Coordinates of C-alpha atoms in Angstrom, one line a residue:
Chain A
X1 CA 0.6 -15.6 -19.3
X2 CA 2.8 -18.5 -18.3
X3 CA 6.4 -17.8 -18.5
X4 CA 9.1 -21.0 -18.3
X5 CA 10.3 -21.3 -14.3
X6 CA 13.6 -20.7 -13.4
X7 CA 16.0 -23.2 -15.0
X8 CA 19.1 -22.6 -13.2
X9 CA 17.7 -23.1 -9.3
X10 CA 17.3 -26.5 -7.4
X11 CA 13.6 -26.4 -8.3
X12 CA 10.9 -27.5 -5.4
X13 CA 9.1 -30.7 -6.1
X14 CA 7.7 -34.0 -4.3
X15 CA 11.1 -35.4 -5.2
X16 CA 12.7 -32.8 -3.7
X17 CA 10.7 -32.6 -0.9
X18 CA 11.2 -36.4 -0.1
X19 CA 15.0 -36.8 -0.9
X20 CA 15.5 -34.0 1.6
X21 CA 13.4 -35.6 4.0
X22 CA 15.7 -38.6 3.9
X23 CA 18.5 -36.2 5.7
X24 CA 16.1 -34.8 8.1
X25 CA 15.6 -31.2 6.4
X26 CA 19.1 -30.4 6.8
X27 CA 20.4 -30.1 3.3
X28 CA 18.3 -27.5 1.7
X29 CA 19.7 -25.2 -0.4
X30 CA 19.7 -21.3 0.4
X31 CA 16.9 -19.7 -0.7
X32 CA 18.6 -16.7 -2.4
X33 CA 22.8 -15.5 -2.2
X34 CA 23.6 -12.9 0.2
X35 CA 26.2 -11.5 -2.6
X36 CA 28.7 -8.7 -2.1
X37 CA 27.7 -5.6 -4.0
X38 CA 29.5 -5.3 -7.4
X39 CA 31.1 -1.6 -8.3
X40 CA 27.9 -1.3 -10.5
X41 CA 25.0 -2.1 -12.2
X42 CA 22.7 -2.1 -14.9
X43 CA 19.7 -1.0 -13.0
X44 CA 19.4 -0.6 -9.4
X45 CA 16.4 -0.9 -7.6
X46 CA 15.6 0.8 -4.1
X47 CA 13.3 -0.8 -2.1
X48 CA 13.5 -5.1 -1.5
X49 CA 9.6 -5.3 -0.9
X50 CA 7.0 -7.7 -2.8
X51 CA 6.9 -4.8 -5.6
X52 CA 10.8 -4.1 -5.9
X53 CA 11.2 -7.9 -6.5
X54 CA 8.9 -8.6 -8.7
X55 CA 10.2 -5.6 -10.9
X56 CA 13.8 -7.5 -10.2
X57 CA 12.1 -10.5 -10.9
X58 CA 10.2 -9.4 -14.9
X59 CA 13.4 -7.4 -15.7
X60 CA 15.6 -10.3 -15.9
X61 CA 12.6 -12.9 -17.0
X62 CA 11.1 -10.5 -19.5
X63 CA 13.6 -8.2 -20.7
X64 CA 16.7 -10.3 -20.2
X65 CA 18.3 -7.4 -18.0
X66 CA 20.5 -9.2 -14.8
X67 CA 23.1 -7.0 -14.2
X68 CA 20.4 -5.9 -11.6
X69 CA 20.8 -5.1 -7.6
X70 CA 18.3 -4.7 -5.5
X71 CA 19.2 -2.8 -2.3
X72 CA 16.9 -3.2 1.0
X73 CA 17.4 -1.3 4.4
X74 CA 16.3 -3.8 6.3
X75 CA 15.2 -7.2 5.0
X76 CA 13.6 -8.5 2.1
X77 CA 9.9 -8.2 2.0
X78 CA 10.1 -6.2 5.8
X79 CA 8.1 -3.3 5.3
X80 CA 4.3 -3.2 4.0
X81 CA 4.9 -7.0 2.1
X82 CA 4.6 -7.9 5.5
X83 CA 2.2 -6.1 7.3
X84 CA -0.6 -6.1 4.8
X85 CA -4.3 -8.1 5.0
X86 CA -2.7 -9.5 1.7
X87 CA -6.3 -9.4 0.0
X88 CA -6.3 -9.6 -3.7
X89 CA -9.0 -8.3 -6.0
X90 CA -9.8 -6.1 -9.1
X91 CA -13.0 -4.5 -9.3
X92 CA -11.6 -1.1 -9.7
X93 CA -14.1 1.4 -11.1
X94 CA -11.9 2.7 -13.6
X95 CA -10.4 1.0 -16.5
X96 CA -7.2 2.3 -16.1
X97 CA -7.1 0.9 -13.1
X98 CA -9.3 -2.0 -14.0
X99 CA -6.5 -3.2 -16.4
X100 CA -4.0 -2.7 -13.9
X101 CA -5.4 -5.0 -11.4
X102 CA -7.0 -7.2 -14.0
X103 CA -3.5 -7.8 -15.2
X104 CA -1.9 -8.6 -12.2
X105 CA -4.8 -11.1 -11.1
X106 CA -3.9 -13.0 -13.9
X107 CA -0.8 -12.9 -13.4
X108 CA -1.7 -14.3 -9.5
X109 CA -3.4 -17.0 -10.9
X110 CA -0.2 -18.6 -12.2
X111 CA 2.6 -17.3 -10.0
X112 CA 3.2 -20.0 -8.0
X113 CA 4.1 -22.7 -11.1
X114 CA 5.9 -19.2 -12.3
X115 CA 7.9 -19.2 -9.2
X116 CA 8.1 -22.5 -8.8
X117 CA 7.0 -21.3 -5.5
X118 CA 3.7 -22.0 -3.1
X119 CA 2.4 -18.5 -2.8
X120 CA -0.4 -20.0 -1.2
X121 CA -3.3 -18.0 -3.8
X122 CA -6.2 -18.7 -2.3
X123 CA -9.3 -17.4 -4.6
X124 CA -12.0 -17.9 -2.2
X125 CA -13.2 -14.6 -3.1
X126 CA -14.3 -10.9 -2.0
X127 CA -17.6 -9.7 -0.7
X128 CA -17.7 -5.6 -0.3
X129 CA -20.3 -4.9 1.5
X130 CA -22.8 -1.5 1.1
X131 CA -24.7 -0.4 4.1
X132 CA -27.1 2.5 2.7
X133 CA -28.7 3.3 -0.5
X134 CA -25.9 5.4 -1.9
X135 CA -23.3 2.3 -1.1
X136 CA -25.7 0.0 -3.5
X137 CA -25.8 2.2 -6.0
X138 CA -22.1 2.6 -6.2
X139 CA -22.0 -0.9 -5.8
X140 CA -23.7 -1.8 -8.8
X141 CA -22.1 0.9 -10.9
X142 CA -19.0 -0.8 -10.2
X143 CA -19.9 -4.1 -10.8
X144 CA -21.3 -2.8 -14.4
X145 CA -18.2 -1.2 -14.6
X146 CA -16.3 -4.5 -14.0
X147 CA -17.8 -6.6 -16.0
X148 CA -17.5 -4.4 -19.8
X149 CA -14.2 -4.4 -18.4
X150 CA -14.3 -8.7 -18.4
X151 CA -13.8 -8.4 -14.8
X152 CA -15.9 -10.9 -13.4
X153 CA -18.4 -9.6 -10.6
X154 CA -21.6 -9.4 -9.1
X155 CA -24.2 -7.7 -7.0
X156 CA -25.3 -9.9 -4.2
X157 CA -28.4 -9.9 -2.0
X158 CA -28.1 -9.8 1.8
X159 CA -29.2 -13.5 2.1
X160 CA -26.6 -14.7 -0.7
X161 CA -24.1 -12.8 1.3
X162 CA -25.5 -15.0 3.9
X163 CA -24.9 -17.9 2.4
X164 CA -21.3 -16.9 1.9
X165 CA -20.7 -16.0 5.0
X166 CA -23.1 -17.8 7.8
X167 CA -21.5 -16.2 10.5
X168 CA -22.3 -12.6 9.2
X169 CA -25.2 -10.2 10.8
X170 CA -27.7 -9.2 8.4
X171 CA -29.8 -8.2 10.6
X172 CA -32.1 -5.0 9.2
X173 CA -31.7 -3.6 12.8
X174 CA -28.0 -3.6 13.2
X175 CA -26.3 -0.7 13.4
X176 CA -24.6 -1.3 10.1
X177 CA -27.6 -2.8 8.1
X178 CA -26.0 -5.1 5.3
X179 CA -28.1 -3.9 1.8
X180 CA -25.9 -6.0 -0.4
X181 CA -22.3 -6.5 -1.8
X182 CA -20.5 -6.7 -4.5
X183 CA -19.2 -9.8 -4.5
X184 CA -15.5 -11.1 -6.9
X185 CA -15.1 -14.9 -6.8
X186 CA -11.9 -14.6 -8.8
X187 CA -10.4 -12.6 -5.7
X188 CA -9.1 -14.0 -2.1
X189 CA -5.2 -14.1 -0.3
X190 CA -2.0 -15.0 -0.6
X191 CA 0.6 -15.4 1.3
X192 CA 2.2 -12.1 1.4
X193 CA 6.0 -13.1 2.5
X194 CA 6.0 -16.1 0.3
X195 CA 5.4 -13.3 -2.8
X196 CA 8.3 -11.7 -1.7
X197 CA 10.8 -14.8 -0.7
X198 CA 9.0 -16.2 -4.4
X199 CA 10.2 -13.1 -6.3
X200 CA 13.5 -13.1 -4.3
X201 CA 14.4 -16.9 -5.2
X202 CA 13.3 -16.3 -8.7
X203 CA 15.3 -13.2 -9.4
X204 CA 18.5 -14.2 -7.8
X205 CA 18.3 -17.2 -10.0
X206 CA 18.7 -14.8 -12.8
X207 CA 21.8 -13.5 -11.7
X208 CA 20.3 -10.6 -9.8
X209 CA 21.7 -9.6 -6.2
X210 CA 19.3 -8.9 -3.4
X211 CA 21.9 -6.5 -1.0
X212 CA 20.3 -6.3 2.5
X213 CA 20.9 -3.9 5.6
X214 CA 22.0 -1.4 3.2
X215 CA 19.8 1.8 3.1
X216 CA 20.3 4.4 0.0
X217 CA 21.5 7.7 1.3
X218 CA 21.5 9.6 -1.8
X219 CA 21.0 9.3 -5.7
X220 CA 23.9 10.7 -7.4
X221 CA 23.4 12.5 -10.6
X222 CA 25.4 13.9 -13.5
X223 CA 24.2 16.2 -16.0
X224 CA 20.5 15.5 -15.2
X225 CA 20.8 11.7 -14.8
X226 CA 21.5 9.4 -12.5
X227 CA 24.6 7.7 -11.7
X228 CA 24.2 5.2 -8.8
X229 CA 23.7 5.8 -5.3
X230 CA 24.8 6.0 -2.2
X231 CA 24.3 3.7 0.4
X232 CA 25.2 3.1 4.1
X233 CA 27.6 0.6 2.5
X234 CA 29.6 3.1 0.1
X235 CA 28.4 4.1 -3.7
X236 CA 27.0 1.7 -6.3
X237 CA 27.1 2.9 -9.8
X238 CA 23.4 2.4 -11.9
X239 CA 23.0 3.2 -15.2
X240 CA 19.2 3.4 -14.0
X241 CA 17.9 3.8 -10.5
X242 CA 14.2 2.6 -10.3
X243 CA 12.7 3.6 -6.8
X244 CA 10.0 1.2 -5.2
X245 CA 10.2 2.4 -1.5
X246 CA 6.3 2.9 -0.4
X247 CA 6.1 4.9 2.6
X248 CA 9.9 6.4 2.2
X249 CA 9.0 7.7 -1.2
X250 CA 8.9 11.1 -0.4
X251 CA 12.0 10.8 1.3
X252 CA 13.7 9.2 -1.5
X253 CA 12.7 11.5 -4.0
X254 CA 14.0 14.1 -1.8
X255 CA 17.5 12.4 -2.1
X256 CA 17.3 13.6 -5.8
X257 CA 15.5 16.8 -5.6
X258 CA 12.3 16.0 -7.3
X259 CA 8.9 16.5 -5.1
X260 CA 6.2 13.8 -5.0
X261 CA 2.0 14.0 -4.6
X262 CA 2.1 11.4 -1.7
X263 CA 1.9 11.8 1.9
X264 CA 2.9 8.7 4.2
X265 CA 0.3 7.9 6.8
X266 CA 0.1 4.3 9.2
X267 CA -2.2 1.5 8.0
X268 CA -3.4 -0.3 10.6
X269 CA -4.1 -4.0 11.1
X270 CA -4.2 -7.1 13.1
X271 CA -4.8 -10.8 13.7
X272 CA -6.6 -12.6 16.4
X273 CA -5.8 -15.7 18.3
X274 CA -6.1 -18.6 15.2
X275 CA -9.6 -20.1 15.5
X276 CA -11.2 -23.4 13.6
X277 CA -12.5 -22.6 10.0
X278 CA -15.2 -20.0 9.9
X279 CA -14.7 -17.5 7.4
X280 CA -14.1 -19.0 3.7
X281 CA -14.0 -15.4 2.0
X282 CA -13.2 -12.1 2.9
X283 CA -15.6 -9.7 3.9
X284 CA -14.5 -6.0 3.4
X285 CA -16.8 -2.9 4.4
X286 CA -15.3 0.6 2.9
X287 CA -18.0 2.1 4.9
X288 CA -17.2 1.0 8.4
X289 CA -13.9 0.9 7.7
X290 CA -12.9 -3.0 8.2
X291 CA -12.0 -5.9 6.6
X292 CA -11.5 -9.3 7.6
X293 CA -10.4 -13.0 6.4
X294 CA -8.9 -16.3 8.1
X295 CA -5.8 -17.5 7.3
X296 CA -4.9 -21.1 7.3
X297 CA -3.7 -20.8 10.7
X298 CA -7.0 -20.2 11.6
X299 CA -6.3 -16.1 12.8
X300 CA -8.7 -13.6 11.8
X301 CA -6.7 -11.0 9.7
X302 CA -7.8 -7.8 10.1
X303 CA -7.4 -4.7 8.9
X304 CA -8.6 -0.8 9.5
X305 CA -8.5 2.3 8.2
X306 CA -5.8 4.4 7.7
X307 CA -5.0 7.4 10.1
X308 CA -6.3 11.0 8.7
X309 CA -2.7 12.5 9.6
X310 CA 0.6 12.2 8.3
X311 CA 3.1 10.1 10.3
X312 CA 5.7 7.5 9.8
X313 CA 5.6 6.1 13.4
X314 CA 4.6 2.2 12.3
X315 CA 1.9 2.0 15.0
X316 CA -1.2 3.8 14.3
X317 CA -4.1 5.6 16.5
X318 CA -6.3 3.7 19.0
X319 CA -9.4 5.6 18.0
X320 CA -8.9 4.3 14.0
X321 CA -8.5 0.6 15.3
X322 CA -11.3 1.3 17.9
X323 CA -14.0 2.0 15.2
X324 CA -12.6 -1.0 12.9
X325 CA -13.2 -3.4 15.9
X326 CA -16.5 -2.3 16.6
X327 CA -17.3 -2.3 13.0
X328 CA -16.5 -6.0 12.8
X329 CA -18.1 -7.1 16.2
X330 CA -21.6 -5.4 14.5
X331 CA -20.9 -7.6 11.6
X332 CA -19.7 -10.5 12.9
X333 CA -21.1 -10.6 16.6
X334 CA -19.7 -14.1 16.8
X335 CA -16.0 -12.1 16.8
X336 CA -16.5 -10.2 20.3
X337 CA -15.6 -13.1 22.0
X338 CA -12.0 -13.1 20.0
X339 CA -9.3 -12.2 21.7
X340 CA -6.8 -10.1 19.7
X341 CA -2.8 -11.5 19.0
X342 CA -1.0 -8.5 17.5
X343 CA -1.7 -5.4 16.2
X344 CA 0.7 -3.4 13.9
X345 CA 1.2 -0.8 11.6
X346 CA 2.8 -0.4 8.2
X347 CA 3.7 3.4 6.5
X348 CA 1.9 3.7 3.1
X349 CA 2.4 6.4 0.8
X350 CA -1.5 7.6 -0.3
X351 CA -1.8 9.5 -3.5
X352 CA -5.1 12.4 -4.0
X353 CA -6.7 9.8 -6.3
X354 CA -6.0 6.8 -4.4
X355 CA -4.0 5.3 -7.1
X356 CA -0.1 4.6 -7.8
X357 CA 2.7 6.7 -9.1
X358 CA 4.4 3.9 -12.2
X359 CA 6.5 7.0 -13.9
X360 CA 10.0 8.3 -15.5
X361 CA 10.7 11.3 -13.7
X362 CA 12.4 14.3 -14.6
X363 CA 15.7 13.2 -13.8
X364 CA 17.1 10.6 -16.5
X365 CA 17.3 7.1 -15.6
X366 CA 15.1 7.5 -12.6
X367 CA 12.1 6.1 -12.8
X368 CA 9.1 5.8 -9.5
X369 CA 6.6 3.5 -8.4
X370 CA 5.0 4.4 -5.3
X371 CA 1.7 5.9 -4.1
X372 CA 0.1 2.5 -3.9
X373 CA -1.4 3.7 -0.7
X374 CA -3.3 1.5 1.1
X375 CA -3.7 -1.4 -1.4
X376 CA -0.5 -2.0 -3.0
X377 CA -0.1 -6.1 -2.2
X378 CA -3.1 -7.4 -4.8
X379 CA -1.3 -5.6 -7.4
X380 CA 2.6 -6.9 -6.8
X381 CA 2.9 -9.2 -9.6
X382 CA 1.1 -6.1 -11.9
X383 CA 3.4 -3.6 -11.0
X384 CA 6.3 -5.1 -10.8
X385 CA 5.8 -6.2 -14.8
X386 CA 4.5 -2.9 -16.0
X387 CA 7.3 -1.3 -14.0
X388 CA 10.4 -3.5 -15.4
X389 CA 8.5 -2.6 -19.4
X390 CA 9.0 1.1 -18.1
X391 CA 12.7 0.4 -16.6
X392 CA 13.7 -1.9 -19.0
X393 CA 12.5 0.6 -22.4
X394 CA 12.4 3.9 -21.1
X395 CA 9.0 4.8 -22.1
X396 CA 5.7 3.8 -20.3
X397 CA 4.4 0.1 -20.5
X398 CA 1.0 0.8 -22.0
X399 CA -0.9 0.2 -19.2
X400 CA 1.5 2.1 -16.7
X401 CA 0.8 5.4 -18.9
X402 CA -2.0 6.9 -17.1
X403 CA -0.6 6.5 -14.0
X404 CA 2.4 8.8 -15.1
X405 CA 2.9 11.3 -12.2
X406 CA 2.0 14.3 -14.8
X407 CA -1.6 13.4 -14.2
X408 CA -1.4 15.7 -11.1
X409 CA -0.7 18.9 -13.6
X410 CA -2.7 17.5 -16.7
X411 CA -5.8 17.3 -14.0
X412 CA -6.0 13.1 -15.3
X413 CA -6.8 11.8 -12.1
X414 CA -8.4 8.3 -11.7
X415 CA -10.4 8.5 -8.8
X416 CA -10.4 5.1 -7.1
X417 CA -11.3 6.4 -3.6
X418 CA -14.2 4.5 -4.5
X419 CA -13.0 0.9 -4.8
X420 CA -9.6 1.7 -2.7
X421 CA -11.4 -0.2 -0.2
X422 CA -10.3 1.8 2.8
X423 CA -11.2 5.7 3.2
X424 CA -8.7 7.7 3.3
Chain B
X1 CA -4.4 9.0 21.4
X2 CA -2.6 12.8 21.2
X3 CA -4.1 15.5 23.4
X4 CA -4.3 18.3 21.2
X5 CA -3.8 22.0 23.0
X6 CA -6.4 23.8 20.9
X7 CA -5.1 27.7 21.1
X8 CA -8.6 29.0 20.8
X9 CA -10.5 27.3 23.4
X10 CA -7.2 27.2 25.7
X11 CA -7.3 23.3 26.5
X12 CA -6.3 19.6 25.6
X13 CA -8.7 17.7 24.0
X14 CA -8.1 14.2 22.6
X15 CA -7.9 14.0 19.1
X16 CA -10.8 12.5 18.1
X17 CA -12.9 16.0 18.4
X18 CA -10.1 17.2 15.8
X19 CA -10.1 16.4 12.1
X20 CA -6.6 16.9 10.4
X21 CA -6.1 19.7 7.4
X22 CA -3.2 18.7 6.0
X23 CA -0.1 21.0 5.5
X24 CA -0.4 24.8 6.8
X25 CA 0.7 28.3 5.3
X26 CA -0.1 27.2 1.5
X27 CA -1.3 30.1 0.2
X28 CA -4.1 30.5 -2.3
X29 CA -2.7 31.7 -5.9
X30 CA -4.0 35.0 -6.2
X31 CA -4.6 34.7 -9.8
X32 CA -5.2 31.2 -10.5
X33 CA -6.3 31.5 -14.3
X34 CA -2.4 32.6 -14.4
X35 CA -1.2 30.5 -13.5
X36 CA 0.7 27.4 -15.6
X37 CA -0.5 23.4 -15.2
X38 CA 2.8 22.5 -13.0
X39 CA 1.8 25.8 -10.9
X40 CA -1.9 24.9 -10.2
X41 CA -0.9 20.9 -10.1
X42 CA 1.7 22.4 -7.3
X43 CA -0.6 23.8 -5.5
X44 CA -3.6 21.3 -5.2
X45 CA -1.4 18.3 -4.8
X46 CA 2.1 18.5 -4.0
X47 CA 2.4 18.6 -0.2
X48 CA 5.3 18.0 1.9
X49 CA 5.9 15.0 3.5
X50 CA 8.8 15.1 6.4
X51 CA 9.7 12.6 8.4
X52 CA 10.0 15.0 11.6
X53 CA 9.1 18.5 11.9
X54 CA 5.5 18.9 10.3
X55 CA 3.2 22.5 10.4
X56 CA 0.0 21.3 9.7
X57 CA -3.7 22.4 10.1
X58 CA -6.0 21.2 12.5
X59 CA -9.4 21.3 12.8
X60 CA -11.6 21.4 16.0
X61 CA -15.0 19.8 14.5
X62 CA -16.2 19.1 18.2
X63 CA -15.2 22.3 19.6
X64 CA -15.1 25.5 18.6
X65 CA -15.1 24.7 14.8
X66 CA -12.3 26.7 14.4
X67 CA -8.5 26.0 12.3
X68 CA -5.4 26.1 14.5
X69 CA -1.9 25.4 13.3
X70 CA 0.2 22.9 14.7
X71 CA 3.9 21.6 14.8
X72 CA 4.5 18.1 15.3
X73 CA 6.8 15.5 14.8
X74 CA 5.7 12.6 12.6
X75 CA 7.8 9.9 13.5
X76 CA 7.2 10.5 17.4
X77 CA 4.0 12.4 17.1
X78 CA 4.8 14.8 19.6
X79 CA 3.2 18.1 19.2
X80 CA 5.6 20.7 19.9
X81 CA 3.4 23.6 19.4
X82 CA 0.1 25.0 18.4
X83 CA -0.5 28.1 17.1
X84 CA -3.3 30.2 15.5
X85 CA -3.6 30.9 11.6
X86 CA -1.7 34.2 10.4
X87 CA 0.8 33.9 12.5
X88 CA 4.7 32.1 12.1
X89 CA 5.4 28.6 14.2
X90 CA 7.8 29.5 17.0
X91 CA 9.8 25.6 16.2
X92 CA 11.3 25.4 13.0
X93 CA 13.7 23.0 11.5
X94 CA 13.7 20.5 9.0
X95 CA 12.2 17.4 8.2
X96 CA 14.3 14.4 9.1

């Protein structure tokens, strides 16, 4: 899907990058305006992460709708956008969620001429790894699964995943024997802030206003719909208020009486001191809870399960990062002699069946995406153009409509606890 | 790591011997076949999720295998009380 890049913008180039060179740097435009909030808008959207811009983003590409504010309590792409392993993928077992995923892989593959913008996409592809019997056999039934769904995949022998990896342990007498992988060449990283700052720069193009350290107090209604909302900056009038807030969900949906299946628990992950090349693909390991790729800094990304209880401290438990970094010592022995840089926690908002909330609601004019849970980044571009459809047209985009939020009373679950990658 | 106060074997333990069990005092629908599609969905799926005051189940797997209630606070992760099923949390409030 290639869509024409931003017209009105000073666009990035060679040229660009040279002329600006010429005065040392110092003449760059701003990336986005830092606008005053008008009385009000078209659509408002609640939440400034990778997800809330790329819906700001499609709505004013796609559906020609730029009246549009987007209104962030802290900054722009500050919450999970930033604290993710920013691993991207779609071998989902479903094909609901297949499509989803699918979709927004595409979507990845041309964002950054989209954008106009170096996301940095780096398809150097996913191994995930089985460690027993039942893991293989799940393997492979999702791999089948991928593929009728024209999601390329395949099952991969211990010494292929050798081959792949070189630094990996496939040793039959570890104590997480490696039986195989599935293994997506499509899949890989990005760079999660440039997604956001990408989105950002390409919707404020479009005439839409990113309105920072302003948090939403409460979502005014009239006669069942919505009529703006209030911030910590005084009340902005919406015609449509389409909520994108991750962790806070539950709290925002609070704001205007309506209850949510999520509950908010701390993702954990963390990076260690950056290192030479060594690891060309990322290895994840549902099993063992860990996952693991090197940026182009040269840090080992990491990332661990997520806490069993509920919480919205952004930290996390030592025993939950304790098991991940034993988990990737066994695989990677090489690893023990690492030392760890940061560690860090983000608040996602996990759904029974591991997959996301994309939904009208029963109030009019407010509209939800949330529930992402733990592996909300692969799917930004995705949901943020499925979202806008639903914003934008008031009816689900067609491949938004099993994931409306009445799939917890219908008993329609998609059960992606599977392929989630990280148990919950 | 929290140190749990399990009420029935009278001591802290960390939290790893504990598994979590979600919200307390939801009570099973009598009748479930009576119940409507938003009612059962209600009750299967829809917790709460408050940023502060929580009463939630625990579990102590490594202990005495017994549930105990608990209130804590999810932002700070202080636990305030524990408390044995059947009977009422002495902290109350609402969720921040």
């Amino acid at each position: 899907m290639i869509l024409n890049a931003v017209d009105t913008m000073k666009r990035y180039s060679a040229f660009s990058l040279l002329k600006n060179a010429l005065t040392y740097h110092e003449n760059w435009q701003k990336v986005w305006r830092n606008p005053t909030p008008k009385k009000d808008y078209d659509v408002i959207i609640v939440g400034g992460g990778g997800h809330g811009l790329a819906t700001a983003y499609y709505l004013a590409k796609v559906h020609g709708i730029t009246n549009v504010a987007v209104v962030e309590k802290g900054y722009l792409g500050g919450g999970n956008t930033a604290r993710n392993t920013t691993i991207i993928r779609s071998n989902y077992l479903w094909d609901e969620a297949a499509q989803l995923y699918e979709l927004s892989l595409k979507l990845w593959e041309g964002l950054s001429q989209e954008l106009n913008y170096n996301v940095m996409f780096s398809q150097r592809g996913v191994l995930n790894l089985g460690h027993n019997l039942q893991d293989m056999r799940d393997i492979e039934r999702r791999v089948n699964a991928n593929r009728l769904n024209g999601i390329d995949g395949e099952v991969v022998t211990p010494e292929r995943i050798k081959e792949i990896a070189p630094l990996i342990n496939i040793s039959r007498n570890s104590r997480y024997p490696i039986l195989g992988a599935s293994w997506q060449p499509r899949g890989g990283t990005a760079r999660h802030d440039a997604v956001a700052w990408g989105y950002a720069r390409g919707a404020d193009a479009l005439g839409v206003d990113m309105i920072q350290q302003t948090e939403v107090t409460g979502i005014r209604r009239k006669d069942g719909a919505v009529v703006g909302v209030e911030t910590t900056n005084g009340f902005i009038g919406a015609r449509k208020v389409a909520c994108v807030t991750a962790g806070s969900s539950g709290l925002v949906a609070a704001m205007a009486g309506i209850r949510l299946p999520v509950e908010s628990r701390p993702l954990q992950a963390m990076v260690s001191e950056p290192v030479k090349p060594c690891l060309d693909t990322v290895v994840m390991s549902n099993a063992v809870h860990g996952y693991v790729s090197q940026s182009d800094k040269g840090d080992l990304v990491i990332g661990a399960g997520v806490d069993s209880y509920n919480g919205y401290g952004q930290r996390g438990s030592f025993n939950v990062i304790e098991h991940t970094v034993q988990a990737i010592c066994e695989l990677f022995p090489a690893f023990s002699r690492l030392q760890m840089n940061r560690q860090w926690g983000g608040i996602v908002d996990t759904c029974p069946d591991a997959c996301p909330i994309i939904s009208k609601t029963s109030v009019g004019g407010l509209y939800f995406n949330c529930g992402w849970g733990t592996g909300g980044f692969k799917a930004t571009p995705g949901s943020g153009f499925v979202f806008a459809d639903t914003v934008a047209n008031d009816r689900p985009h067609p491949l938004a409509a099993a994931f409306n939020i009445d799939r917890f009373n219908t008993g329609a679950l998609i059960d992606e606890h599977g392929a989630a990658g990280v148990a919950h | 790591m929290l140190l749990i106060y399990c009420p029935h074997c009278q001591e802290h333990r960390e939290e790893e011997e504990f598994s979590y069990g979600g919200e307390a005092h939801i009570t099973r629908p009598v009748a479930p076949e009576s119940l409507t599609d938003a009612e059962w969905g209600d009750y299967l799926f829809f917790r709460k999720n408050p940023r502060g005051l929580h009463h939630e189940m625990w579990y102590h797997g490594v202990g005495c295998r017994r549930y105990f209630n608990a209130t804590r606070n999810t932002l700070t992760y202080e636990i305030l009380e524990t408390y044995l099923v059947g009977t009422q949390p002495q902290i109350t409030g609402a969720g921040v």
